[in-house]
Amino acid sequence: MENLILECRGICKSYGRKEVLKDLNLTIESGKIYGLIGRNGAGKTTLLSILTAQNPATGGEVTINGKPVWENEEVLKDLCFSREIVSSTQNGIAAMKVKNYLKAASVYFPYWDQGMADELVKEFGLDIKKPMSKLSKGMLSMVTIVVALASKAPFTILDEPVAGLDVFMRRKFYQLLLEEYSNTGRTFIISTHIIEEASDVLEEVIMLHGGKILLKENTQELIGRTFCVSGLESEVDRAVRNLKTYMPERTGRGKRVTVVLNSGEKIDETCDVTVQPVNLSEVFVAMCNETEAAYEK
Ligand code: ADP
């Protein structure tokens, strides 16, 4: 697959007086599965819709290999944004039968794979004769997943694809995603707030917070340098002296903190402390909490 680079430079977005994205820079190289994580209202949908030219930025530019995506069909053919169908009454979709919704997608996406769409519909047990308004939240999620996978777009973006799915279907989705990724090397950006189950699938994690990219890093490397240190307060303080700490919690004389080690940094394990690994949700909570006060001013 062609080596494409999707780039955001100086992206700003305001809705009225509310500034949602603030001079945001982001580079997405092809051939990876990215996870976009951020709290509700952080601006994930806004960012993804700007990336795919479905929403104009207030400032800045999005390009693929240097070419602007805005109103540029030559570039847009490489992008699919399968957004969450929040309400089945949205945009006149309600009365549409599933098969007509998929038909419209097949016309819209130039690399559409009908065979794959048919297989996925079967696998998910979707009734294509049903109107969209009669689908459950989970079924609507499945439709967005069918569209995303069958679009075969080199850059495929899914906004909260698993939000409506139960744990079995979430697993099924990640399995299908990995299969498609290993067969084609397509690039996927998946936004989700259900972080933990996704952490094995997401090669890189992008954290959006306070209108900016707080972090973009290989998921396993990030988890590998983050630890929870606990013990007596005095020992913990000694073990992490000179380190930036997140989420301090005190209980009596005990304390626990989270540390994200930069290269060359070490926890002093000669102190009487317990050092434990953390999972991706904990890294996220720690890092976002820390910056909360500063951003909400
Ligand atoms: P996320 O996807 O991370 O939950 P969104 O991008 O949907 O965040 O929203 C970010 C912020 O922008 C929220 O405060 C939301 O209320 C606001 N917002 C989103 N879309 C609009 C819109 N069309 N008009 C006004 N405000 C909006």
PDB file of C-alpha atoms and ligand atoms in Angstrom:
ATOM      1  CA  MET A   1       0.000   0.000   0.000  1.00  0.00           C
ATOM      2  CA  GLU A   2       1.204   3.496  -0.872  1.00  0.00           C
ATOM      3  CA  ASN A   3       3.013   5.359   1.854  1.00  0.00           C
ATOM      4  CA  LEU A   4       0.674   8.172   2.837  1.00  0.00           C
ATOM      5  CA  ILE A   5       1.137  10.758   5.541  1.00  0.00           C
ATOM      6  CA  LEU A   6      -1.849  12.528   7.013  1.00  0.00           C
ATOM      7  CA  GLU A   7      -0.866  15.741   8.691  1.00  0.00           C
ATOM      8  CA  CYS A   8      -2.668  18.371  10.761  1.00  0.00           C
ATOM      9  CA  ARG A   9      -0.929  21.668  11.183  1.00  0.00           C
ATOM     10  CA  GLY A  10      -2.099  24.373  13.560  1.00  0.00           C
ATOM     11  CA  ILE A  11      -5.678  23.118  13.651  1.00  0.00           C
ATOM     12  CA  CYS A  12      -8.025  25.367  15.630  1.00  0.00           C
ATOM     13  CA  LYS A  13     -11.736  24.851  16.001  1.00  0.00           C
ATOM     14  CA  SER A  14     -14.277  26.919  17.854  1.00  0.00           C
ATOM     15  CA  TYR A  15     -18.016  26.502  18.068  1.00  0.00           C
ATOM     16  CA  GLY A  16     -19.194  30.021  18.802  1.00  0.00           C
ATOM     17  CA  ARG A  17     -17.022  31.159  21.677  1.00  0.00           C
ATOM     18  CA  LYS A  18     -16.115  27.634  22.728  1.00  0.00           C
ATOM     19  CA  GLU A  19     -12.599  26.750  21.648  1.00  0.00           C
ATOM     20  CA  VAL A  20     -12.432  22.965  21.200  1.00  0.00           C
ATOM     21  CA  LEU A  21      -9.126  22.448  19.356  1.00  0.00           C
ATOM     22  CA  LYS A  22      -6.201  24.772  19.992  1.00  0.00           C
ATOM     23  CA  ASP A  23      -3.360  24.952  17.501  1.00  0.00           C
ATOM     24  CA  LEU A  24      -3.247  21.183  17.226  1.00  0.00           C
ATOM     25  CA  ASN A  25      -0.482  19.399  15.343  1.00  0.00           C
ATOM     26  CA  LEU A  26      -0.591  15.697  14.493  1.00  0.00           C
ATOM     27  CA  THR A  27       1.128  13.409  12.013  1.00  0.00           C
ATOM     28  CA  ILE A  28      -0.359  10.044  11.112  1.00  0.00           C
ATOM     29  CA  GLU A  29       1.895   7.694   9.179  1.00  0.00           C
ATOM     30  CA  SER A  30       0.267   4.914   7.219  1.00  0.00           C
ATOM     31  CA  GLY A  31       0.313   1.243   8.194  1.00  0.00           C
ATOM     32  CA  LYS A  32      -0.698   1.430  11.844  1.00  0.00           C
ATOM     33  CA  ILE A  33      -3.774   1.119  14.013  1.00  0.00           C
ATOM     34  CA  TYR A  34      -4.109   4.288  16.069  1.00  0.00           C
ATOM     35  CA  GLY A  35      -6.341   4.784  19.061  1.00  0.00           C
ATOM     36  CA  LEU A  36      -7.652   8.270  19.692  1.00  0.00           C
ATOM     37  CA  ILE A  37      -8.585   8.541  23.323  1.00  0.00           C
ATOM     38  CA  GLY A  38      -9.933  11.444  25.267  1.00  0.00           C
ATOM     39  CA  ARG A  39     -12.702  12.217  27.706  1.00  0.00           C
ATOM     40  CA  ASN A  40     -16.249  12.892  26.577  1.00  0.00           C
ATOM     41  CA  GLY A  41     -16.304  16.309  24.982  1.00  0.00           C
ATOM     42  CA  ALA A  42     -12.523  16.400  24.469  1.00  0.00           C
ATOM     43  CA  GLY A  43     -13.052  17.026  20.764  1.00  0.00           C
ATOM     44  CA  LYS A  44     -12.408  13.573  19.268  1.00  0.00           C
ATOM     45  CA  THR A  45     -15.350  13.668  16.856  1.00  0.00           C
ATOM     46  CA  THR A  46     -14.523  17.244  15.957  1.00  0.00           C
ATOM     47  CA  LEU A  47     -10.907  16.341  15.191  1.00  0.00           C
ATOM     48  CA  LEU A  48     -11.862  13.265  13.154  1.00  0.00           C
ATOM     49  CA  SER A  49     -14.441  15.177  11.149  1.00  0.00           C
ATOM     50  CA  ILE A  50     -11.875  17.889  10.414  1.00  0.00           C
ATOM     51  CA  LEU A  51      -9.307  15.266   9.384  1.00  0.00           C
ATOM     52  CA  THR A  52     -11.758  13.920   6.845  1.00  0.00           C
ATOM     53  CA  ALA A  53     -12.968  17.315   5.568  1.00  0.00           C
ATOM     54  CA  GLN A  54     -16.509  16.852   6.894  1.00  0.00           C
ATOM     55  CA  ASN A  55     -16.203  19.859   9.159  1.00  0.00           C
ATOM     56  CA  PRO A  56     -14.212  23.030   8.397  1.00  0.00           C
ATOM     57  CA  ALA A  57     -11.443  23.988  10.814  1.00  0.00           C
ATOM     58  CA  THR A  58     -11.424  27.548  12.135  1.00  0.00           C
ATOM     59  CA  GLY A  59      -7.715  27.646  11.355  1.00  0.00           C
ATOM     60  CA  GLY A  60      -4.888  25.432  10.190  1.00  0.00           C
ATOM     61  CA  GLU A  61      -4.684  22.772   7.515  1.00  0.00           C
ATOM     62  CA  VAL A  62      -5.021  19.026   7.023  1.00  0.00           C
ATOM     63  CA  THR A  63      -3.017  17.441   4.219  1.00  0.00           C
ATOM     64  CA  ILE A  64      -2.256  14.015   2.810  1.00  0.00           C
ATOM     65  CA  ASN A  65       1.240  13.902   1.370  1.00  0.00           C
ATOM     66  CA  GLY A  66       1.212  17.686   1.329  1.00  0.00           C
ATOM     67  CA  LYS A  67      -2.114  18.010  -0.529  1.00  0.00           C
ATOM     68  CA  PRO A  68      -4.977  19.703   1.347  1.00  0.00           C
ATOM     69  CA  VAL A  69      -7.938  17.406   2.028  1.00  0.00           C
ATOM     70  CA  TRP A  70     -10.539  20.200   2.024  1.00  0.00           C
ATOM     71  CA  GLU A  71     -12.805  19.864  -1.039  1.00  0.00           C
ATOM     72  CA  ASN A  72     -10.146  17.819  -2.760  1.00  0.00           C
ATOM     73  CA  GLU A  73     -11.656  14.690  -4.256  1.00  0.00           C
ATOM     74  CA  GLU A  74      -8.336  13.309  -5.381  1.00  0.00           C
ATOM     75  CA  VAL A  75      -7.285  13.058  -1.720  1.00  0.00           C
ATOM     76  CA  LEU A  76     -10.683  12.331  -0.157  1.00  0.00           C
ATOM     77  CA  LYS A  77     -10.963   9.061  -2.057  1.00  0.00           C
ATOM     78  CA  ASP A  78      -8.313   7.684   0.307  1.00  0.00           C
ATOM     79  CA  LEU A  79     -10.309   8.564   3.430  1.00  0.00           C
ATOM     80  CA  CYS A  80     -13.269   6.919   5.075  1.00  0.00           C
ATOM     81  CA  PHE A  81     -14.896   8.379   8.159  1.00  0.00           C
ATOM     82  CA  SER A  82     -17.528   5.977   9.368  1.00  0.00           C
ATOM     83  CA  ARG A  83     -19.095   8.041  12.083  1.00  0.00           C
ATOM     84  CA  GLU A  84     -21.283   6.921  14.893  1.00  0.00           C
ATOM     85  CA  ILE A  85     -24.929   6.920  13.848  1.00  0.00           C
ATOM     86  CA  VAL A  86     -26.087   8.474  17.082  1.00  0.00           C
ATOM     87  CA  SER A  87     -29.787   8.508  16.446  1.00  0.00           C
ATOM     88  CA  SER A  88     -31.565   6.605  13.778  1.00  0.00           C
ATOM     89  CA  THR A  89     -33.530   9.743  12.997  1.00  0.00           C
ATOM     90  CA  GLN A  90     -30.339  11.490  11.874  1.00  0.00           C
ATOM     91  CA  ASN A  91     -30.160  13.097   8.427  1.00  0.00           C
ATOM     92  CA  GLY A  92     -33.089  11.317   6.870  1.00  0.00           C
ATOM     93  CA  ILE A  93     -31.358   7.975   7.394  1.00  0.00           C
ATOM     94  CA  ALA A  94     -34.206   6.672   9.564  1.00  0.00           C
ATOM     95  CA  ALA A  95     -36.482   5.474   6.805  1.00  0.00           C
ATOM     96  CA  MET A  96     -33.630   4.007   4.777  1.00  0.00           C
ATOM     97  CA  LYS A  97     -33.328   0.245   4.739  1.00  0.00           C
ATOM     98  CA  VAL A  98     -29.924  -1.091   5.789  1.00  0.00           C
ATOM     99  CA  LYS A  99     -29.338  -2.408   2.275  1.00  0.00           C
ATOM    100  CA  ASN A 100     -29.930   1.068   0.813  1.00  0.00           C
ATOM    101  CA  TYR A 101     -27.625   2.643   3.348  1.00  0.00           C
ATOM    102  CA  LEU A 102     -24.910   0.173   2.328  1.00  0.00           C
ATOM    103  CA  LYS A 103     -25.721   0.767  -1.335  1.00  0.00           C
ATOM    104  CA  ALA A 104     -25.155   4.512  -0.830  1.00  0.00           C
ATOM    105  CA  ALA A 105     -21.811   3.733   0.826  1.00  0.00           C
ATOM    106  CA  SER A 106     -20.848   1.477  -2.075  1.00  0.00           C
ATOM    107  CA  VAL A 107     -21.381   4.367  -4.473  1.00  0.00           C
ATOM    108  CA  TYR A 108     -19.532   6.840  -2.276  1.00  0.00           C
ATOM    109  CA  PHE A 109     -16.351   4.846  -1.584  1.00  0.00           C
ATOM    110  CA  PRO A 110     -14.308   4.159  -4.705  1.00  0.00           C
ATOM    111  CA  TYR A 111     -12.512   1.079  -3.332  1.00  0.00           C
ATOM    112  CA  TRP A 112     -15.713  -0.515  -1.919  1.00  0.00           C
ATOM    113  CA  ASP A 113     -15.608  -4.324  -1.523  1.00  0.00           C
ATOM    114  CA  GLN A 114     -19.160  -5.660  -1.871  1.00  0.00           C
ATOM    115  CA  GLY A 115     -18.081  -9.246  -1.149  1.00  0.00           C
ATOM    116  CA  MET A 116     -16.662  -8.151   2.169  1.00  0.00           C
ATOM    117  CA  ALA A 117     -19.758  -6.112   3.008  1.00  0.00           C
ATOM    118  CA  ASP A 118     -21.984  -9.143   2.315  1.00  0.00           C
ATOM    119  CA  GLU A 119     -19.818 -11.399   4.456  1.00  0.00           C
ATOM    120  CA  LEU A 120     -19.796  -8.971   7.379  1.00  0.00           C
ATOM    121  CA  VAL A 121     -23.554  -8.474   7.193  1.00  0.00           C
ATOM    122  CA  LYS A 122     -23.897 -12.262   7.465  1.00  0.00           C
ATOM    123  CA  GLU A 123     -21.354 -12.519  10.253  1.00  0.00           C
ATOM    124  CA  PHE A 124     -23.122  -9.829  12.299  1.00  0.00           C
ATOM    125  CA  GLY A 125     -26.554 -11.263  11.534  1.00  0.00           C
ATOM    126  CA  LEU A 126     -27.823  -7.897  10.251  1.00  0.00           C
ATOM    127  CA  ASP A 127     -31.230  -7.856   8.601  1.00  0.00           C
ATOM    128  CA  ILE A 128     -30.639  -5.651   5.571  1.00  0.00           C
ATOM    129  CA  LYS A 129     -34.367  -5.306   4.880  1.00  0.00           C
ATOM    130  CA  LYS A 130     -34.925  -3.465   8.154  1.00  0.00           C
ATOM    131  CA  PRO A 131     -35.153   0.326   8.187  1.00  0.00           C
ATOM    132  CA  MET A 132     -32.285   1.979  10.031  1.00  0.00           C
ATOM    133  CA  SER A 133     -34.768   3.394  12.572  1.00  0.00           C
ATOM    134  CA  LYS A 134     -35.554  -0.145  13.749  1.00  0.00           C
ATOM    135  CA  LEU A 135     -31.949  -1.047  14.545  1.00  0.00           C
ATOM    136  CA  SER A 136     -30.647  -1.272  18.090  1.00  0.00           C
ATOM    137  CA  LYS A 137     -27.614   0.783  19.115  1.00  0.00           C
ATOM    138  CA  GLY A 138     -25.429  -2.292  18.709  1.00  0.00           C
ATOM    139  CA  MET A 139     -26.747  -2.979  15.224  1.00  0.00           C
ATOM    140  CA  LEU A 140     -26.115   0.630  14.210  1.00  0.00           C
ATOM    141  CA  SER A 141     -22.519   0.194  15.407  1.00  0.00           C
ATOM    142  CA  MET A 142     -22.270  -2.922  13.256  1.00  0.00           C
ATOM    143  CA  VAL A 143     -23.460  -0.999  10.207  1.00  0.00           C
ATOM    144  CA  THR A 144     -20.759   1.626  10.753  1.00  0.00           C
ATOM    145  CA  ILE A 145     -18.191  -1.172  11.078  1.00  0.00           C
ATOM    146  CA  VAL A 146     -19.354  -2.837   7.840  1.00  0.00           C
ATOM    147  CA  VAL A 147     -19.050   0.509   6.030  1.00  0.00           C
ATOM    148  CA  ALA A 148     -15.597   1.193   7.477  1.00  0.00           C
ATOM    149  CA  LEU A 149     -14.112  -2.211   6.689  1.00  0.00           C
ATOM    150  CA  ALA A 150     -15.727  -2.648   3.263  1.00  0.00           C
ATOM    151  CA  SER A 151     -14.760   0.906   2.216  1.00  0.00           C
ATOM    152  CA  LYS A 152     -11.188  -0.396   1.804  1.00  0.00           C
ATOM    153  CA  ALA A 153     -10.035   3.214   2.176  1.00  0.00           C
ATOM    154  CA  PRO A 154      -6.299   3.450   2.898  1.00  0.00           C
ATOM    155  CA  PHE A 155      -7.103   5.745   5.870  1.00  0.00           C
ATOM    156  CA  THR A 156     -10.146   4.474   7.693  1.00  0.00           C
ATOM    157  CA  ILE A 157     -11.451   6.330  10.685  1.00  0.00           C
ATOM    158  CA  LEU A 158     -14.027   4.969  13.095  1.00  0.00           C
ATOM    159  CA  ASP A 159     -15.631   7.130  15.747  1.00  0.00           C
ATOM    160  CA  GLU A 160     -16.584   5.122  18.837  1.00  0.00           C
ATOM    161  CA  PRO A 161     -17.224   1.950  16.822  1.00  0.00           C
ATOM    162  CA  VAL A 162     -17.643  -0.265  19.849  1.00  0.00           C
ATOM    163  CA  ALA A 163     -19.790   2.033  22.000  1.00  0.00           C
ATOM    164  CA  GLY A 164     -22.999   0.143  21.346  1.00  0.00           C
ATOM    165  CA  LEU A 165     -21.514  -3.362  21.290  1.00  0.00           C
ATOM    166  CA  ASP A 166     -21.469  -5.975  24.023  1.00  0.00           C
ATOM    167  CA  VAL A 167     -18.181  -7.507  25.066  1.00  0.00           C
ATOM    168  CA  PHE A 168     -18.469 -10.443  22.614  1.00  0.00           C
ATOM    169  CA  MET A 169     -19.116  -8.189  19.662  1.00  0.00           C
ATOM    170  CA  ARG A 170     -16.349  -5.838  20.743  1.00  0.00           C
ATOM    171  CA  ARG A 171     -13.946  -8.761  20.635  1.00  0.00           C
ATOM    172  CA  LYS A 172     -15.293  -9.813  17.271  1.00  0.00           C
ATOM    173  CA  PHE A 173     -14.752  -6.283  15.977  1.00  0.00           C
ATOM    174  CA  TYR A 174     -11.130  -6.137  17.157  1.00  0.00           C
ATOM    175  CA  GLN A 175     -10.506  -9.581  15.645  1.00  0.00           C
ATOM    176  CA  LEU A 176     -11.938  -8.489  12.270  1.00  0.00           C
ATOM    177  CA  LEU A 177      -9.971  -5.265  12.439  1.00  0.00           C
ATOM    178  CA  LEU A 178      -6.695  -7.080  13.095  1.00  0.00           C
ATOM    179  CA  GLU A 179      -7.415  -9.558  10.303  1.00  0.00           C
ATOM    180  CA  GLU A 180      -8.071  -6.772   7.822  1.00  0.00           C
ATOM    181  CA  TYR A 181      -5.046  -4.845   9.024  1.00  0.00           C
ATOM    182  CA  SER A 182      -2.698  -7.807   8.658  1.00  0.00           C
ATOM    183  CA  ASN A 183      -4.093  -8.623   5.196  1.00  0.00           C
ATOM    184  CA  THR A 184      -3.877  -5.102   3.804  1.00  0.00           C
ATOM    185  CA  GLY A 185      -1.747  -2.807   5.981  1.00  0.00           C
ATOM    186  CA  ARG A 186      -4.505  -0.179   5.860  1.00  0.00           C
ATOM    187  CA  THR A 187      -4.296   2.605   8.419  1.00  0.00           C
ATOM    188  CA  PHE A 188      -7.030   2.796  11.030  1.00  0.00           C
ATOM    189  CA  ILE A 189      -7.809   5.500  13.540  1.00  0.00           C
ATOM    190  CA  ILE A 190     -10.264   4.342  16.161  1.00  0.00           C
ATOM    191  CA  SER A 191     -11.672   6.686  18.757  1.00  0.00           C
ATOM    192  CA  THR A 192     -12.857   5.040  21.909  1.00  0.00           C
ATOM    193  CA  HIS A 193     -13.406   5.664  25.558  1.00  0.00           C
ATOM    194  CA  ILE A 194     -13.494   1.913  26.280  1.00  0.00           C
ATOM    195  CA  ILE A 195      -9.753   1.832  26.511  1.00  0.00           C
ATOM    196  CA  GLU A 196      -8.671  -1.336  28.224  1.00  0.00           C
ATOM    197  CA  GLU A 197      -9.858  -3.983  25.779  1.00  0.00           C
ATOM    198  CA  ALA A 198      -8.396  -2.006  22.914  1.00  0.00           C
ATOM    199  CA  SER A 199      -4.885  -1.625  24.260  1.00  0.00           C
ATOM    200  CA  ASP A 200      -3.545  -4.814  22.650  1.00  0.00           C
ATOM    201  CA  VAL A 201      -4.886  -3.808  19.258  1.00  0.00           C
ATOM    202  CA  LEU A 202      -3.890  -0.152  19.180  1.00  0.00           C
ATOM    203  CA  GLU A 203      -0.305   0.146  18.097  1.00  0.00           C
ATOM    204  CA  GLU A 204      -0.157   3.833  18.876  1.00  0.00           C
ATOM    205  CA  VAL A 205      -2.226   5.811  21.242  1.00  0.00           C
ATOM    206  CA  ILE A 206      -3.102   9.470  20.697  1.00  0.00           C
ATOM    207  CA  MET A 207      -4.407  11.263  23.773  1.00  0.00           C
ATOM    208  CA  LEU A 208      -6.495  14.339  23.155  1.00  0.00           C
ATOM    209  CA  HIS A 209      -6.892  16.642  26.113  1.00  0.00           C
ATOM    210  CA  GLY A 210      -7.422  20.346  26.604  1.00  0.00           C
ATOM    211  CA  GLY A 211      -7.772  20.870  22.849  1.00  0.00           C
ATOM    212  CA  LYS A 212      -4.298  19.536  22.156  1.00  0.00           C
ATOM    213  CA  ILE A 213      -2.497  16.254  21.602  1.00  0.00           C
ATOM    214  CA  LEU A 214      -1.253  15.397  25.072  1.00  0.00           C
ATOM    215  CA  LEU A 215       0.694  12.421  23.828  1.00  0.00           C
ATOM    216  CA  LYS A 216       1.201  10.182  20.787  1.00  0.00           C
ATOM    217  CA  GLU A 217       3.180   7.071  21.474  1.00  0.00           C
ATOM    218  CA  ASN A 218       3.531   3.345  20.925  1.00  0.00           C
ATOM    219  CA  THR A 219       0.996   1.850  23.331  1.00  0.00           C
ATOM    220  CA  GLN A 220       3.192  -0.878  24.781  1.00  0.00           C
ATOM    221  CA  GLU A 221       6.132   1.504  25.243  1.00  0.00           C
ATOM    222  CA  LEU A 222       3.899   3.939  27.092  1.00  0.00           C
ATOM    223  CA  ILE A 223       2.547   1.199  29.369  1.00  0.00           C
ATOM    224  CA  GLY A 224       6.084  -0.127  29.817  1.00  0.00           C
ATOM    225  CA  ARG A 225       7.365   3.151  31.246  1.00  0.00           C
ATOM    226  CA  THR A 226       4.460   3.827  33.563  1.00  0.00           C
ATOM    227  CA  PHE A 227       4.368   2.444  37.115  1.00  0.00           C
ATOM    228  CA  CYS A 228       2.401   2.704  40.305  1.00  0.00           C
ATOM    229  CA  VAL A 229       4.628   3.137  43.371  1.00  0.00           C
ATOM    230  CA  SER A 230       3.150   2.465  46.797  1.00  0.00           C
ATOM    231  CA  GLY A 231       4.281   2.106  50.401  1.00  0.00           C
ATOM    232  CA  LEU A 232       4.851   4.329  53.406  1.00  0.00           C
ATOM    233  CA  GLU A 233       4.625   7.968  52.376  1.00  0.00           C
ATOM    234  CA  SER A 234       8.208   8.745  53.360  1.00  0.00           C
ATOM    235  CA  GLU A 235       9.552   5.748  51.388  1.00  0.00           C
ATOM    236  CA  VAL A 236       7.452   6.541  48.318  1.00  0.00           C
ATOM    237  CA  ASP A 237       8.590  10.170  48.382  1.00  0.00           C
ATOM    238  CA  ARG A 238      12.208   9.005  48.559  1.00  0.00           C
ATOM    239  CA  ALA A 239      11.798   6.422  45.786  1.00  0.00           C
ATOM    240  CA  VAL A 240      10.346   8.946  43.340  1.00  0.00           C
ATOM    241  CA  ARG A 241      12.350  12.009  44.343  1.00  0.00           C
ATOM    242  CA  ASN A 242      13.239  14.059  41.247  1.00  0.00           C
ATOM    243  CA  LEU A 243      10.489  12.305  39.237  1.00  0.00           C
ATOM    244  CA  LYS A 244       7.258  13.858  38.024  1.00  0.00           C
ATOM    245  CA  THR A 245       4.408  12.135  39.823  1.00  0.00           C
ATOM    246  CA  TYR A 246       0.741  11.797  38.929  1.00  0.00           C
ATOM    247  CA  MET A 247      -2.370  11.030  40.948  1.00  0.00           C
ATOM    248  CA  PRO A 248      -0.987  10.975  44.489  1.00  0.00           C
ATOM    249  CA  GLU A 249      -3.350   9.098  46.826  1.00  0.00           C
ATOM    250  CA  ARG A 250      -2.817   9.020  50.581  1.00  0.00           C
ATOM    251  CA  THR A 251      -4.284   6.555  53.058  1.00  0.00           C
ATOM    252  CA  GLY A 252      -3.056   7.114  56.621  1.00  0.00           C
ATOM    253  CA  ARG A 253       0.738   6.883  56.453  1.00  0.00           C
ATOM    254  CA  GLY A 254       0.559   5.143  53.097  1.00  0.00           C
ATOM    255  CA  LYS A 255       0.811   6.719  49.686  1.00  0.00           C
ATOM    256  CA  ARG A 256       0.649   5.687  46.077  1.00  0.00           C
ATOM    257  CA  VAL A 257       1.672   7.659  43.033  1.00  0.00           C
ATOM    258  CA  THR A 258       1.930   7.011  39.325  1.00  0.00           C
ATOM    259  CA  VAL A 259       5.143   7.813  37.474  1.00  0.00           C
ATOM    260  CA  VAL A 260       5.791   7.913  33.743  1.00  0.00           C
ATOM    261  CA  LEU A 261       9.538   7.441  33.349  1.00  0.00           C
ATOM    262  CA  ASN A 262      11.432   9.348  30.687  1.00  0.00           C
ATOM    263  CA  SER A 263      14.656   7.931  29.341  1.00  0.00           C
ATOM    264  CA  GLY A 264      17.387   7.853  31.972  1.00  0.00           C
ATOM    265  CA  GLU A 265      14.892   8.145  34.853  1.00  0.00           C
ATOM    266  CA  LYS A 266      14.598   5.453  37.501  1.00  0.00           C
ATOM    267  CA  ILE A 267      12.552   4.682  40.577  1.00  0.00           C
ATOM    268  CA  ASP A 268      14.895   4.175  43.547  1.00  0.00           C
ATOM    269  CA  GLU A 269      14.033   0.578  44.315  1.00  0.00           C
ATOM    270  CA  THR A 270      16.417   0.448  47.261  1.00  0.00           C
ATOM    271  CA  CYS A 271      13.526   2.141  49.104  1.00  0.00           C
ATOM    272  CA  ASP A 272      10.888  -0.030  50.725  1.00  0.00           C
ATOM    273  CA  VAL A 273       8.190   0.410  48.074  1.00  0.00           C
ATOM    274  CA  THR A 274       6.050  -1.765  45.827  1.00  0.00           C
ATOM    275  CA  VAL A 275       6.363  -1.004  42.134  1.00  0.00           C
ATOM    276  CA  GLN A 276       3.573  -2.290  39.935  1.00  0.00           C
ATOM    277  CA  PRO A 277       2.717  -2.040  36.245  1.00  0.00           C
ATOM    278  CA  VAL A 278      -0.432  -0.170  35.271  1.00  0.00           C
ATOM    279  CA  ASN A 279      -2.859  -0.568  32.403  1.00  0.00           C
ATOM    280  CA  LEU A 280      -3.649   1.919  29.655  1.00  0.00           C
ATOM    281  CA  SER A 281      -6.782   3.294  31.361  1.00  0.00           C
ATOM    282  CA  GLU A 282      -4.723   4.092  34.432  1.00  0.00           C
ATOM    283  CA  VAL A 283      -2.071   5.866  32.369  1.00  0.00           C
ATOM    284  CA  PHE A 284      -4.826   7.863  30.718  1.00  0.00           C
ATOM    285  CA  VAL A 285      -6.553   8.802  33.973  1.00  0.00           C
ATOM    286  CA  ALA A 286      -3.249   9.780  35.583  1.00  0.00           C
ATOM    287  CA  MET A 287      -2.047  11.957  32.711  1.00  0.00           C
ATOM    288  CA  CYS A 288      -5.383  13.650  32.072  1.00  0.00           C
ATOM    289  CA  ASN A 289      -6.028  14.376  35.744  1.00  0.00           C
ATOM    290  CA  GLU A 290      -2.657  15.995  36.095  1.00  0.00           C
ATOM    291  CA  THR A 291      -3.258  18.524  33.359  1.00  0.00           C
ATOM    292  CA  GLU A 292      -6.925  19.100  34.148  1.00  0.00           C
ATOM    293  CA  ALA A 293      -6.476  22.081  36.431  1.00  0.00           C
ATOM    294  CA  ALA A 294      -4.157  23.855  34.013  1.00  0.00           C
ATOM    295  CA  TYR A 295      -6.457  23.393  31.005  1.00  0.00           C
ATOM    296  CA  GLU A 296      -9.700  24.297  32.673  1.00  0.00           C
ATOM    297  CA  LYS A 297      -8.565  27.771  33.666  1.00  0.00           C
TER     298      LYS A 297
HETATM  299  P1  ADP B   1     -15.831  14.018  21.823  1.00  0.00           P
HETATM  300  O1  ADP B   1     -16.012  13.346  20.506  1.00  0.00           O
HETATM  301  O2  ADP B   1     -14.433  13.921  22.349  1.00  0.00           O
HETATM  302  O3  ADP B   1     -16.841  13.610  22.862  1.00  0.00           O
HETATM  303  P2  ADP B   1     -16.820  16.366  20.421  1.00  0.00           P
HETATM  304  O4  ADP B   1     -15.887  16.672  19.319  1.00  0.00           O
HETATM  305  O5  ADP B   1     -18.099  15.675  20.069  1.00  0.00           O
HETATM  306  O6  ADP B   1     -16.057  15.599  21.590  1.00  0.00           O
HETATM  307  O7  ADP B   1     -17.212  17.736  21.139  1.00  0.00           O
HETATM  308  C1  ADP B   1     -16.242  18.617  21.669  1.00  0.00           C
HETATM  309  C2  ADP B   1     -16.948  19.833  22.250  1.00  0.00           C
HETATM  310  O8  ADP B   1     -17.516  20.610  21.197  1.00  0.00           O
HETATM  311  C3  ADP B   1     -18.088  19.507  23.186  1.00  0.00           C
HETATM  312  O9  ADP B   1     -18.098  20.454  24.207  1.00  0.00           O
HETATM  313  C4  ADP B   1     -19.323  19.660  22.302  1.00  0.00           C
HETATM  314  O10 ADP B   1     -20.429  20.026  23.076  1.00  0.00           O
HETATM  315  C5  ADP B   1     -18.909  20.757  21.357  1.00  0.00           C
HETATM  316  N1  ADP B   1     -19.539  20.611  20.015  1.00  0.00           N
HETATM  317  C6  ADP B   1     -19.371  19.563  19.174  1.00  0.00           C
HETATM  318  N2  ADP B   1     -20.040  19.753  18.017  1.00  0.00           N
HETATM  319  C7  ADP B   1     -20.659  20.958  18.126  1.00  0.00           C
HETATM  320  C8  ADP B   1     -21.501  21.735  17.278  1.00  0.00           C
HETATM  321  N3  ADP B   1     -21.845  21.303  16.050  1.00  0.00           N
HETATM  322  N4  ADP B   1     -21.927  22.931  17.734  1.00  0.00           N
HETATM  323  C9  ADP B   1     -21.562  23.380  18.945  1.00  0.00           C
HETATM  324  N5  ADP B   1     -20.776  22.714  19.811  1.00  0.00           N
HETATM  325  C10 ADP B   1     -20.325  21.514  19.418  1.00  0.00           C
END
